[in-house]
Short mmCIF file of C-alpha atoms in Angstrom, two decimals:
data_model
loop_
_atom_site.label_atom_id
_atom_site.label_comp_id
_atom_site.label_asym_id
_atom_site.label_seq_id
_atom_site.Cartn_x
_atom_site.Cartn_y
_atom_site.Cartn_z
CA MET S 1 -8.97 14.18 14.93
CA ALA S 2 -11.82 11.88 14.02
CA LEU S 3 -10.99 12.24 10.33
CA VAL S 4 -7.40 11.16 10.99
CA LEU S 5 -8.57 8.09 12.90
CA LEU S 6 -11.05 7.19 10.16
CA SER S 7 -8.32 7.53 7.55
CA ILE S 8 -5.97 5.27 9.49
CA LEU S 9 -8.74 2.72 10.03
CA GLY S 10 -9.72 2.87 6.36
CA GLY S 11 -6.10 2.39 5.32
CA TYR S 12 -5.74 -0.62 7.60
CA ILE S 13 -8.92 -2.17 6.21
CA GLY S 14 -7.61 -1.54 2.70
CA ILE S 15 -4.33 -3.30 3.46
CA ALA S 16 -6.23 -6.23 4.99
CA ILE S 17 -8.42 -6.59 1.89
CA GLY S 18 -5.39 -6.37 -0.38
CA ALA S 19 -3.56 -8.99 1.67
CA VAL S 20 -6.49 -11.37 1.31
CA LEU S 21 -6.26 -10.97 -2.46
CA ASN S 22 -2.49 -11.70 -2.29
CA ASN S 23 -1.46 -8.88 -4.57
CA GLU S 24 0.71 -5.88 -3.70
CA LEU S 25 -1.04 -3.72 -6.28
CA TYR S 26 -4.40 -4.32 -4.62
CA GLU S 27 -2.89 -3.60 -1.21
CA THR S 28 -1.62 -0.24 -2.45
CA LEU S 29 -4.85 0.70 -4.23
CA PHE S 30 -7.08 -0.23 -1.30
CA LEU S 31 -4.73 1.61 1.08
CA ILE S 32 -4.98 4.80 -0.97
CA VAL S 33 -8.76 4.53 -1.26
CA GLY S 34 -9.09 3.76 2.44
CA ILE S 35 -7.03 6.76 3.44
CA LEU S 36 -8.68 9.22 1.05
CA SER S 37 -12.34 8.20 1.34
CA PRO S 38 -13.09 9.86 4.73
CA ALA S 39 -11.49 13.07 3.51
CA LEU S 40 -13.49 13.01 0.27
CA ILE S 41 -16.75 12.43 2.16
CA THR S 42 -15.98 15.35 4.46
CA LEU S 43 -15.10 17.62 1.54
CA GLU S 44 -18.36 16.66 -0.17
CA ARG S 45 -20.35 17.57 2.96
CA ILE S 46 -18.57 20.91 3.26
CA TYR S 47 -19.22 21.66 -0.41
CA LYS S 48 -22.92 20.82 -0.09
CA GLU S 49 -23.21 22.96 3.04
CA MET S 50 -21.51 25.92 1.36
CA THR S 51 -23.63 25.69 -1.78
CA SER S 52 -26.87 25.40 0.20
CA LYS S 53 -25.98 28.52 2.23
CA SER S 54 -25.24 30.54 -0.89
CA ASP S 55 -28.66 29.76 -2.41
#
């Protein structure tokens, strides 16, 4: 649940940054990065945890 909220918040921040730059391309790019970044951080933590347990 927290990951979903972080993704929504990140997407909103991305849209806000893109709107300040007055370019739809930037809005879209920052939205995608904002939505995906919490998921990527979580996947990285899971990967590190799994690799440290296997060693």
